[in-house]
Amino acid sequence: MNAENPATHVPSWQGLPAAQQPEYPDRAALREVVTELESYPPLVFAGECDQLRARMGAVARGEAFLLQGGDCAEAFDAVSADQIRNKLKTLLQMGAVLTYAAAVPVVKVGRIAGQYSKPRSKSTETRDGVTLPTYRGDSVNGFEFNEQARVPDPERLKRMYHASAATLNLVRAFTTGGYADLRQVHAWNQDFVKSSPSGQRYEQLAREIDNALNFMKAAGTDPAEFRTVEFFASHEALLLDYESALTRVDSRTGGLYDVSGHMVWIGERTRQLDGAHIEFASKINNPIGIKLGPTTTVDEALTYIDRLDPEREPGRLTFIVRMGADKVRDKLPELVEKVTASGATVAWVTDPMHGNTFEAASGHKTRRFDDVLDEVKGFFEVHKALGTHPGGIHVELTGDDVTECVGGGDEIFVDDLHQRYETACDPRLNRSQSLDLAFLVAEMYRD
Ligand code: PEP
Ligand code: MN
């Protein structure tokens, strides 16, 4: 991996319309920041991106299941050992549930170490008669509602890099330094979850895993695979100045990789076929996700395949479907059917969060656990009917005991939302709701 100036290699997106980009008041300052970012070391290696592409190939072929999750928006002041560990614990617990209860290899990918930028449906926000630009993520402007905070500041791109580096460092330490050892399967269950119905169900499953491990050890096998976890980082490739500055030529192959994360995805609001984001994604070799909302046409889906996966390599392209619980059963079948008929092998993943958001009377943006579950169910039903593979779930979650989504086994009510509503953007499943979901998905997968 070398650090050649990517601008000479990825110029093609620059002349194209790029949706959802910040309007920096000082373009010269932006250019300076980009030049500096271009000199920074890669956050991930091209070989690791290839590894994930191979793992996603197994997902696309129906041999593995993707668990992709994390915050809607990471925040600079939340880069702490506790927060990161709690998120990882949640994902590891969900991974254990899915692997054991559904008996399928689980590819674990965080929405982490780079998920600092948010597309917004409105460019301004009004409070008490004052209108300001919307918050677009810590990588762009400040969350506080004042004029100065909301001005896009390119220096924040450097903070995004450093926050991502610190997060990734900790993630690597946690996942390979003993913490993710399957023998820790009980320790991942935090006290507050233990007391919830899903936590108790998890304890039961952890005991079974323990028994299985003890049996294997007694029988003379103690595989090294159980001591560490393969874990990847992903985020939405939204800010093209940043992603492009972190795009490098791989010295092994001469190919381009966006070394800001292993997998990147293009969001529902930036997936225009003639736009800069799709062009950028077509040039890099990372595994790519595209969010598909309810208006996606068959032609669009087929064109994404032609543009992003011309070699038809399983694992290169993942369609992350986010239709809404009320639409997925109507809209998804035709897409899956026609894509399958085209001969392409993409990974199909459900994002049951973004099509199910509503505003509660209290003004909180929230989601009902039952709607989330219903969209996953619909997704599984569609694949079952067509004989195709429901490849995974993409969810917004946190390891903390927040009150942002309503419902779940340890039920959160609309009146509870104010208690711990901490998200910088969309509402996340809390620890207990995430575990509930993992158990329910494992059941659906098995059936
Ligand atoms: C997101 O993943 O946070 C997001 C904004 O999703 P979408 O692009 O599907 O709306
Ligand atoms: Mn979101």
Tab-separated table of C-alpha atoms and ligand atoms in Angstrom:
chain	number	residue	atom	x	y	z
A	1	MET	CA	0.000	0.000	0.000
A	2	ASN	CA	1.498	3.353	-0.883
A	3	ALA	CA	0.205	6.844	-0.467
A	4	GLU	CA	0.152	8.168	-3.986
A	5	ASN	CA	-1.940	11.230	-4.441
A	6	PRO	CA	-5.391	9.840	-5.185
A	7	ALA	CA	-6.502	13.018	-6.914
A	8	THR	CA	-4.593	11.902	-9.975
A	9	HIS	CA	-6.428	8.577	-9.895
A	10	VAL	CA	-9.977	9.464	-8.871
A	11	PRO	CA	-10.832	12.617	-10.720
A	12	SER	CA	-13.901	11.218	-12.423
A	13	TRP	CA	-16.454	12.023	-9.708
A	14	GLN	CA	-15.378	15.598	-9.353
A	15	GLY	CA	-17.277	17.066	-12.259
A	16	LEU	CA	-20.493	15.248	-11.409
A	17	PRO	CA	-23.374	16.424	-9.221
A	18	ALA	CA	-22.662	15.352	-5.643
A	19	ALA	CA	-25.712	15.416	-3.386
A	20	GLN	CA	-25.555	16.216	0.321
A	21	GLN	CA	-22.103	17.837	0.351
A	22	PRO	CA	-21.331	20.586	2.874
A	23	GLU	CA	-21.049	24.128	1.577
A	24	TYR	CA	-17.708	25.161	2.985
A	25	PRO	CA	-17.362	28.926	3.197
A	26	ASP	CA	-13.582	28.645	2.746
A	27	ARG	CA	-12.707	26.379	-0.181
A	28	ALA	CA	-8.960	27.051	0.171
A	29	ALA	CA	-9.080	25.722	3.737
A	30	LEU	CA	-10.844	22.603	2.454
A	31	ARG	CA	-8.141	22.033	-0.160
A	32	GLU	CA	-5.438	22.291	2.496
A	33	VAL	CA	-7.189	19.756	4.689
A	34	VAL	CA	-7.634	17.373	1.757
A	35	THR	CA	-3.923	17.609	0.924
A	36	GLU	CA	-3.062	16.822	4.519
A	37	LEU	CA	-5.468	13.866	4.625
A	38	GLU	CA	-3.874	12.508	1.469
A	39	SER	CA	-0.594	12.178	3.354
A	40	TYR	CA	-2.088	10.270	6.308
A	41	PRO	CA	-1.567	6.522	6.678
A	42	PRO	CA	-4.388	4.168	5.703
A	43	LEU	CA	-6.889	3.251	8.424
A	44	VAL	CA	-7.438	-0.203	6.960
A	45	PHE	CA	-5.469	-2.324	4.532
A	46	ALA	CA	-6.524	-3.219	1.032
A	47	GLY	CA	-5.969	-6.899	1.860
A	48	GLU	CA	-8.512	-6.638	4.678
A	49	CYS	CA	-11.049	-5.128	2.278
A	50	ASP	CA	-10.442	-8.091	-0.029
A	51	GLN	CA	-10.993	-10.416	2.911
A	52	LEU	CA	-14.351	-8.818	3.626
A	53	ARG	CA	-15.262	-8.980	-0.070
A	54	ALA	CA	-14.594	-12.720	0.089
A	55	ARG	CA	-16.734	-13.020	3.252
A	56	MET	CA	-19.511	-11.049	1.564
A	57	GLY	CA	-19.182	-13.447	-1.357
A	58	ALA	CA	-20.207	-16.222	1.038
A	59	VAL	CA	-23.148	-14.077	2.152
A	60	ALA	CA	-24.202	-13.513	-1.462
A	61	ARG	CA	-23.999	-17.238	-2.220
A	62	GLY	CA	-26.143	-18.101	0.791
A	63	GLU	CA	-23.364	-19.567	2.918
A	64	ALA	CA	-23.115	-16.857	5.595
A	65	PHE	CA	-25.146	-14.105	7.252
A	66	LEU	CA	-24.170	-10.449	7.639
A	67	LEU	CA	-24.600	-8.673	10.950
A	68	GLN	CA	-23.937	-4.979	10.324
A	69	GLY	CA	-24.705	-2.513	13.086
A	70	GLY	CA	-23.786	0.507	15.109
A	71	ASP	CA	-24.743	4.118	15.627
A	72	CYS	CA	-26.715	6.144	13.154
A	73	ALA	CA	-24.129	8.850	13.732
A	74	GLU	CA	-20.961	8.445	15.755
A	75	ALA	CA	-19.946	11.484	17.756
A	76	PHE	CA	-16.456	12.778	18.497
A	77	ASP	CA	-17.176	13.073	22.217
A	78	ALA	CA	-18.390	9.468	22.338
A	79	VAL	CA	-15.035	7.959	21.359
A	80	SER	CA	-14.545	6.394	24.778
A	81	ALA	CA	-13.494	2.912	25.828
A	82	ASP	CA	-16.829	2.282	27.552
A	83	GLN	CA	-19.027	3.281	24.632
A	84	ILE	CA	-16.990	1.356	22.097
A	85	ARG	CA	-16.774	-1.727	24.301
A	86	ASN	CA	-20.515	-1.686	24.949
A	87	LYS	CA	-21.270	-1.477	21.248
A	88	LEU	CA	-18.877	-4.313	20.516
A	89	LYS	CA	-20.315	-6.431	23.307
A	90	THR	CA	-23.765	-5.997	21.823
A	91	LEU	CA	-22.568	-7.020	18.391
A	92	LEU	CA	-20.610	-9.969	19.799
A	93	GLN	CA	-23.665	-11.131	21.753
A	94	MET	CA	-25.867	-10.803	18.678
A	95	GLY	CA	-23.224	-12.640	16.666
A	96	ALA	CA	-23.126	-15.469	19.210
A	97	VAL	CA	-26.920	-15.755	19.201
A	98	LEU	CA	-27.088	-15.849	15.417
A	99	THR	CA	-24.177	-18.248	15.000
A	100	TYR	CA	-25.408	-20.661	17.640
A	101	ALA	CA	-29.163	-20.438	17.262
A	102	ALA	CA	-29.258	-20.156	13.475
A	103	ALA	CA	-26.152	-22.315	12.937
A	104	VAL	CA	-24.759	-20.041	10.253
A	105	PRO	CA	-21.370	-18.301	9.956
A	106	VAL	CA	-21.876	-14.637	10.817
A	107	VAL	CA	-19.872	-11.886	9.140
A	108	LYS	CA	-19.580	-9.064	11.691
A	109	VAL	CA	-19.332	-5.497	10.430
A	110	GLY	CA	-19.695	-2.374	12.572
A	111	ARG	CA	-21.239	0.911	11.538
A	112	ILE	CA	-18.215	2.248	13.303
A	113	ALA	CA	-14.904	4.119	13.026
A	114	GLY	CA	-16.039	6.487	10.265
A	115	GLN	CA	-19.815	6.924	10.577
A	116	TYR	CA	-19.596	10.634	11.290
A	117	SER	CA	-21.470	12.161	8.335
A	118	LYS	CA	-25.229	12.334	7.844
A	119	PRO	CA	-27.369	12.983	4.781
A	120	ARG	CA	-30.365	15.103	5.766
A	121	SER	CA	-33.814	15.404	4.244
A	122	LYS	CA	-33.997	19.094	5.179
A	123	SER	CA	-31.110	21.530	4.847
A	124	THR	CA	-32.360	23.874	7.561
A	125	GLU	CA	-33.861	23.504	10.997
A	126	THR	CA	-36.104	26.001	12.770
A	127	ARG	CA	-36.456	26.312	16.528
A	128	ASP	CA	-38.375	29.079	18.274
A	129	GLY	CA	-38.424	31.134	15.106
A	130	VAL	CA	-34.664	30.772	14.484
A	131	THR	CA	-33.614	28.988	11.281
A	132	LEU	CA	-30.122	27.489	10.957
A	133	PRO	CA	-28.435	24.932	8.691
A	134	THR	CA	-29.080	21.341	9.841
A	135	TYR	CA	-26.523	19.300	11.691
A	136	ARG	CA	-24.783	17.029	9.159
A	137	GLY	CA	-22.674	14.961	11.507
A	138	ASP	CA	-19.589	15.739	13.584
A	139	SER	CA	-17.432	15.485	10.463
A	140	VAL	CA	-19.202	18.563	9.063
A	141	ASN	CA	-20.595	20.890	11.744
A	142	GLY	CA	-21.583	21.068	15.389
A	143	PHE	CA	-24.718	19.591	16.958
A	144	GLU	CA	-25.361	22.646	19.139
A	145	PHE	CA	-28.085	24.911	17.846
A	146	ASN	CA	-26.181	28.114	17.225
A	147	GLU	CA	-25.028	29.850	14.110
A	148	GLN	CA	-21.325	29.336	14.597
A	149	ALA	CA	-21.568	25.623	15.372
A	150	ARG	CA	-23.589	24.953	12.247
A	151	VAL	CA	-21.036	26.409	9.795
A	152	PRO	CA	-19.274	23.515	7.985
A	153	ASP	CA	-15.638	23.372	9.079
A	154	PRO	CA	-13.155	21.330	7.000
A	155	GLU	CA	-10.900	20.875	10.053
A	156	ARG	CA	-13.562	18.449	11.237
A	157	LEU	CA	-12.507	16.056	8.457
A	158	LYS	CA	-9.174	15.658	10.212
A	159	ARG	CA	-10.950	15.032	13.505
A	160	MET	CA	-13.006	12.366	11.750
A	161	TYR	CA	-9.819	10.648	10.640
A	162	HIS	CA	-8.320	10.733	14.140
A	163	ALA	CA	-11.549	9.656	15.858
A	164	SER	CA	-11.828	6.777	13.362
A	165	ALA	CA	-8.204	5.782	13.989
A	166	ALA	CA	-8.660	5.785	17.780
A	167	THR	CA	-11.883	3.793	17.504
A	168	LEU	CA	-10.433	1.270	15.116
A	169	ASN	CA	-7.403	0.814	17.340
A	170	LEU	CA	-9.629	-0.078	20.264
A	171	VAL	CA	-11.854	-2.290	18.126
A	172	ARG	CA	-8.814	-4.219	16.943
A	173	ALA	CA	-7.555	-4.566	20.532
A	174	PHE	CA	-10.935	-5.784	21.798
A	175	THR	CA	-11.515	-8.246	18.990
A	176	THR	CA	-8.071	-9.814	18.879
A	177	GLY	CA	-6.687	-9.214	22.387
A	178	GLY	CA	-8.675	-11.841	24.298
A	179	TYR	CA	-11.878	-9.948	25.021
A	180	ALA	CA	-13.737	-11.510	22.110
A	181	ASP	CA	-12.676	-15.040	23.091
A	182	LEU	CA	-15.824	-17.182	22.947
A	183	ARG	CA	-15.056	-18.281	26.503
A	184	GLN	CA	-16.020	-14.727	27.470
A	185	VAL	CA	-19.517	-15.359	26.171
A	186	HIS	CA	-20.992	-14.760	29.669
A	187	ALA	CA	-18.898	-11.692	30.382
A	188	TRP	CA	-20.419	-9.889	27.395
A	189	ASN	CA	-23.782	-9.918	29.153
A	190	GLN	CA	-23.842	-6.706	31.130
A	191	ASP	CA	-25.680	-6.449	34.443
A	192	PHE	CA	-28.514	-4.363	33.124
A	193	VAL	CA	-29.163	-6.838	30.333
A	194	LYS	CA	-28.968	-9.849	32.638
A	195	SER	CA	-32.083	-8.637	34.386
A	196	SER	CA	-34.057	-8.284	31.139
A	197	PRO	CA	-35.948	-11.150	29.457
A	198	SER	CA	-33.556	-11.153	26.501
A	199	GLY	CA	-30.563	-11.115	28.858
A	200	GLN	CA	-31.870	-14.171	30.666
A	201	ARG	CA	-32.493	-15.922	27.393
A	202	TYR	CA	-28.945	-15.036	26.411
A	203	GLU	CA	-27.533	-16.522	29.660
A	204	GLN	CA	-29.196	-19.787	28.786
A	205	LEU	CA	-27.668	-19.766	25.308
A	206	ALA	CA	-24.255	-18.802	26.718
A	207	ARG	CA	-24.429	-21.828	29.042
A	208	GLU	CA	-25.065	-24.056	26.040
A	209	ILE	CA	-22.112	-22.520	24.202
A	210	ASP	CA	-19.972	-23.070	27.308
A	211	ASN	CA	-21.013	-26.692	27.442
A	212	ALA	CA	-20.189	-27.146	23.778
A	213	LEU	CA	-16.754	-25.555	24.274
A	214	ASN	CA	-16.050	-27.708	27.332
A	215	PHE	CA	-17.097	-30.786	25.427
A	216	MET	CA	-14.802	-29.924	22.534
A	217	LYS	CA	-11.901	-29.249	24.878
A	218	ALA	CA	-12.443	-32.525	26.710
A	219	ALA	CA	-12.539	-34.273	23.359
A	220	GLY	CA	-9.125	-32.822	22.584
A	221	THR	CA	-9.910	-29.843	20.343
A	222	ASP	CA	-9.549	-26.201	21.307
A	223	PRO	CA	-9.523	-24.223	18.057
A	224	ALA	CA	-7.689	-20.906	17.834
A	225	GLU	CA	-10.670	-19.508	15.863
A	226	PHE	CA	-12.577	-19.192	19.137
A	227	ARG	CA	-10.041	-16.826	20.676
A	228	THR	CA	-10.443	-13.859	18.364
A	229	VAL	CA	-13.200	-12.444	16.240
A	230	GLU	CA	-12.979	-11.219	12.691
A	231	PHE	CA	-14.588	-7.813	12.745
A	232	PHE	CA	-14.793	-5.184	10.020
A	233	ALA	CA	-15.575	-1.461	9.949
A	234	SER	CA	-18.016	0.276	7.620
A	235	HIS	CA	-19.646	3.649	7.120
A	236	GLU	CA	-21.602	5.617	4.559
A	237	ALA	CA	-19.272	7.091	1.921
A	238	LEU	CA	-20.964	10.467	1.992
A	239	LEU	CA	-18.294	13.171	2.058
A	240	LEU	CA	-16.441	12.635	-1.158
A	241	ASP	CA	-13.607	15.037	-0.325
A	242	TYR	CA	-12.746	12.830	2.645
A	243	GLU	CA	-13.325	9.447	1.011
A	244	SER	CA	-11.378	10.462	-2.056
A	245	ALA	CA	-8.452	11.762	0.024
A	246	LEU	CA	-8.349	8.383	1.774
A	247	THR	CA	-8.403	6.468	-1.503
A	248	ARG	CA	-5.055	4.903	-2.345
A	249	VAL	CA	-3.439	2.662	-4.908
A	250	ASP	CA	-2.805	-0.817	-3.570
A	251	SER	CA	0.814	-1.639	-4.277
A	252	ARG	CA	-0.021	-5.358	-4.637
A	253	THR	CA	-2.527	-4.993	-7.436
A	254	GLY	CA	-2.487	-1.392	-8.643
A	255	GLY	CA	-6.196	-1.162	-7.799
A	256	LEU	CA	-7.814	1.658	-5.827
A	257	TYR	CA	-9.137	1.176	-2.309
A	258	ASP	CA	-10.906	3.568	-0.013
A	259	VAL	CA	-8.824	2.911	3.083
A	260	SER	CA	-11.124	4.862	5.428
A	261	GLY	CA	-13.043	1.629	6.183
A	262	HIS	CA	-13.392	-1.933	4.966
A	263	MET	CA	-16.839	-1.591	3.459
A	264	VAL	CA	-18.570	1.627	2.462
A	265	TRP	CA	-22.122	2.153	1.363
A	266	ILE	CA	-23.976	4.712	-0.702
A	267	GLY	CA	-27.099	6.050	0.965
A	268	GLU	CA	-30.652	6.359	-0.287
A	269	ARG	CA	-30.230	10.100	-0.867
A	270	THR	CA	-26.977	9.934	-2.842
A	271	ARG	CA	-27.471	6.915	-5.093
A	272	GLN	CA	-28.307	8.904	-8.260
A	273	LEU	CA	-27.024	6.986	-11.269
A	274	ASP	CA	-25.500	10.059	-12.864
A	275	GLY	CA	-24.149	11.348	-9.563
A	276	ALA	CA	-20.686	11.570	-8.061
A	277	HIS	CA	-21.186	8.934	-5.352
A	278	ILE	CA	-21.915	6.039	-7.682
A	279	GLU	CA	-19.044	7.130	-9.928
A	280	PHE	CA	-16.683	7.210	-6.943
A	281	ALA	CA	-17.841	3.799	-5.718
A	282	SER	CA	-17.337	2.317	-9.186
A	283	LYS	CA	-13.636	3.166	-9.005
A	284	ILE	CA	-12.737	1.556	-5.688
A	285	ASN	CA	-12.318	-2.132	-4.938
A	286	ASN	CA	-13.897	-2.232	-1.473
A	287	PRO	CA	-17.078	-4.208	-0.979
A	288	ILE	CA	-19.862	-1.705	-1.681
A	289	GLY	CA	-23.343	-1.403	-0.260
A	290	ILE	CA	-26.215	0.552	-1.781
A	291	LYS	CA	-29.294	1.442	0.218
A	292	LEU	CA	-32.453	0.734	-1.751
A	293	GLY	CA	-35.591	2.583	-0.698
A	294	PRO	CA	-39.178	1.862	-1.797
A	295	THR	CA	-38.950	3.879	-5.013
A	296	THR	CA	-36.074	1.827	-6.434
A	297	THR	CA	-36.839	0.543	-9.923
A	298	VAL	CA	-35.666	-2.698	-11.487
A	299	ASP	CA	-33.754	-0.698	-14.096
A	300	GLU	CA	-31.891	1.180	-11.399
A	301	ALA	CA	-30.958	-2.018	-9.586
A	302	LEU	CA	-29.692	-3.610	-12.807
A	303	THR	CA	-27.730	-0.484	-13.702
A	304	TYR	CA	-26.047	-0.471	-10.265
A	305	ILE	CA	-24.915	-4.000	-11.013
A	306	ASP	CA	-23.518	-2.998	-14.407
A	307	ARG	CA	-21.757	0.029	-12.979
A	308	LEU	CA	-20.435	-1.408	-9.732
A	309	ASP	CA	-20.139	-5.120	-10.356
A	310	PRO	CA	-19.307	-5.519	-14.043
A	311	GLU	CA	-17.337	-8.700	-13.279
A	312	ARG	CA	-20.356	-10.171	-11.434
A	313	GLU	CA	-18.214	-11.049	-8.440
A	314	PRO	CA	-20.291	-12.276	-5.483
A	315	GLY	CA	-19.358	-10.105	-2.501
A	316	ARG	CA	-18.619	-6.939	-4.419
A	317	LEU	CA	-22.148	-5.553	-4.210
A	318	THR	CA	-24.636	-5.611	-1.371
A	319	PHE	CA	-28.155	-4.273	-1.702
A	320	ILE	CA	-29.264	-2.940	1.666
A	321	VAL	CA	-33.030	-2.793	1.374
A	322	ARG	CA	-34.911	-0.213	3.495
A	323	MET	CA	-38.438	-0.119	2.211
A	324	GLY	CA	-40.513	0.138	5.394
A	325	ALA	CA	-42.549	-2.638	6.995
A	326	ASP	CA	-45.641	-1.667	4.996
A	327	LYS	CA	-43.897	-1.787	1.601
A	328	VAL	CA	-41.247	-4.477	1.666
A	329	ARG	CA	-43.620	-7.315	0.742
A	330	ASP	CA	-44.918	-5.346	-2.277
A	331	LYS	CA	-41.755	-3.755	-3.577
A	332	LEU	CA	-38.968	-6.226	-2.922
A	333	PRO	CA	-40.076	-9.334	-4.851
A	334	GLU	CA	-39.740	-7.809	-8.306
A	335	LEU	CA	-36.264	-6.460	-7.553
A	336	VAL	CA	-35.003	-9.782	-6.218
A	337	GLU	CA	-36.608	-11.708	-9.045
A	338	LYS	CA	-35.203	-9.550	-11.854
A	339	VAL	CA	-31.747	-9.207	-10.310
A	340	THR	CA	-31.568	-12.965	-9.843
A	341	ALA	CA	-32.762	-13.532	-13.407
A	342	SER	CA	-30.008	-11.204	-14.659
A	343	GLY	CA	-27.435	-13.710	-13.400
A	344	ALA	CA	-25.872	-11.406	-10.817
A	345	THR	CA	-25.172	-12.741	-7.331
A	346	VAL	CA	-25.518	-9.805	-4.959
A	347	ALA	CA	-25.901	-9.972	-1.191
A	348	TRP	CA	-29.393	-8.966	-0.029
A	349	VAL	CA	-29.502	-7.337	3.380
A	350	THR	CA	-32.401	-5.748	5.259
A	351	ASP	CA	-32.132	-2.373	6.977
A	352	PRO	CA	-35.395	-2.437	8.957
A	353	MET	CA	-34.752	0.942	10.568
A	354	HIS	CA	-34.844	3.723	7.985
A	355	GLY	CA	-38.235	2.982	6.438
A	356	ASN	CA	-39.929	2.902	9.833
A	357	THR	CA	-39.126	6.222	11.467
A	358	PHE	CA	-41.859	8.493	12.820
A	359	GLU	CA	-42.167	11.435	15.135
A	360	ALA	CA	-43.749	10.770	18.525
A	361	ALA	CA	-46.134	13.312	20.056
A	362	SER	CA	-43.249	14.343	22.340
A	363	GLY	CA	-41.310	15.413	19.231
A	364	HIS	CA	-38.799	12.536	19.459
A	365	LYS	CA	-37.894	10.764	16.247
A	366	THR	CA	-38.499	7.105	17.008
A	367	ARG	CA	-39.199	3.625	15.637
A	368	ARG	CA	-41.402	0.810	16.879
A	369	PHE	CA	-39.617	-2.440	17.601
A	370	ASP	CA	-42.601	-4.267	16.104
A	371	ASP	CA	-42.273	-2.391	12.801
A	372	VAL	CA	-38.557	-3.185	12.692
A	373	LEU	CA	-39.339	-6.822	13.301
A	374	ASP	CA	-42.140	-6.817	10.753
A	375	GLU	CA	-39.860	-5.455	8.031
A	376	VAL	CA	-37.312	-8.188	8.770
A	377	LYS	CA	-40.124	-10.749	8.623
A	378	GLY	CA	-41.318	-9.377	5.299
A	379	PHE	CA	-37.769	-9.509	3.950
A	380	PHE	CA	-37.428	-13.154	4.981
A	381	GLU	CA	-40.852	-14.022	3.533
A	382	VAL	CA	-39.946	-12.526	0.161
A	383	HIS	CA	-36.700	-14.488	-0.035
A	384	LYS	CA	-38.345	-17.678	1.108
A	385	ALA	CA	-41.021	-17.380	-1.572
A	386	LEU	CA	-38.398	-16.800	-4.273
A	387	GLY	CA	-35.903	-19.374	-3.030
A	388	THR	CA	-33.234	-16.693	-2.568
A	389	HIS	CA	-31.045	-15.991	0.439
A	390	PRO	CA	-31.915	-13.418	3.121
A	391	GLY	CA	-28.292	-12.357	3.565
A	392	GLY	CA	-28.284	-10.275	6.694
A	393	ILE	CA	-29.399	-7.344	8.785
A	394	HIS	CA	-28.162	-3.768	8.932
A	395	VAL	CA	-29.295	-2.050	12.129
A	396	GLU	CA	-28.797	1.082	14.175
A	397	LEU	CA	-27.967	0.084	17.716
A	398	THR	CA	-25.987	1.031	20.738
A	399	GLY	CA	-24.565	-0.917	23.662
A	400	ASP	CA	-26.076	1.519	26.110
A	401	ASP	CA	-29.385	1.368	27.878
A	402	VAL	CA	-30.996	4.173	25.883
A	403	THR	CA	-34.699	4.868	25.313
A	404	GLU	CA	-34.909	5.799	21.640
A	405	CYS	CA	-37.033	3.069	19.994
A	406	VAL	CA	-40.349	1.983	21.495
A	407	GLY	CA	-41.340	-1.622	22.285
A	408	GLY	CA	-39.197	-4.701	22.815
A	409	GLY	CA	-39.367	-7.451	25.443
A	410	ASP	CA	-38.220	-5.029	28.139
A	411	GLU	CA	-40.743	-2.583	26.829
A	412	ILE	CA	-39.958	1.097	26.200
A	413	PHE	CA	-43.096	3.257	26.011
A	414	VAL	CA	-43.553	6.541	24.157
A	415	ASP	CA	-43.616	8.266	27.532
A	416	ASP	CA	-40.172	6.820	28.336
A	417	LEU	CA	-38.443	8.288	25.291
A	418	HIS	CA	-37.206	11.410	27.061
A	419	GLN	CA	-35.406	9.380	29.755
A	420	ARG	CA	-32.277	8.474	27.804
A	421	TYR	CA	-32.653	9.853	24.313
A	422	GLU	CA	-29.004	10.377	23.352
A	423	THR	CA	-28.676	9.815	19.627
A	424	ALA	CA	-27.162	12.552	17.497
A	425	CYS	CA	-29.442	11.555	14.622
A	426	ASP	CA	-31.723	8.510	14.242
A	427	PRO	CA	-33.126	6.389	17.110
A	428	ARG	CA	-31.142	3.238	17.897
A	429	LEU	CA	-32.123	-0.106	19.365
A	430	ASN	CA	-30.767	-0.416	22.890
A	431	ARG	CA	-28.856	-3.417	24.127
A	432	SER	CA	-31.864	-5.423	25.153
A	433	GLN	CA	-33.849	-4.655	21.978
A	434	SER	CA	-30.812	-5.642	19.892
A	435	LEU	CA	-30.594	-8.989	21.640
A	436	ASP	CA	-34.337	-9.531	21.208
A	437	LEU	CA	-33.911	-8.875	17.514
A	438	ALA	CA	-31.005	-11.315	17.218
A	439	PHE	CA	-33.060	-14.112	18.814
A	440	LEU	CA	-36.039	-13.415	16.583
A	441	VAL	CA	-33.894	-13.240	13.441
A	442	ALA	CA	-32.198	-16.518	14.392
A	443	GLU	CA	-35.657	-18.117	14.631
A	444	MET	CA	-36.680	-16.753	11.245
A	445	TYR	CA	-33.435	-17.960	9.697
A	446	ARG	CA	-33.910	-21.466	11.050
A	447	ASP	CA	-37.552	-21.799	9.996
B	1	PEP	C1	-28.379	5.791	7.509
B	1	PEP	O1	-27.982	4.653	7.280
B	1	PEP	O2	-28.176	6.389	8.588
B	1	PEP	C2	-29.199	6.479	6.472
B	1	PEP	C3	-29.291	7.788	6.409
B	1	PEP	O3	-29.821	5.600	5.677
B	1	PEP	P1	-30.560	5.804	4.267
B	1	PEP	O4	-29.520	6.298	3.327
B	1	PEP	O5	-31.026	4.417	3.972
B	1	PEP	O6	-31.686	6.761	4.499
B	2	MN	MN	-29.719	6.605	10.322
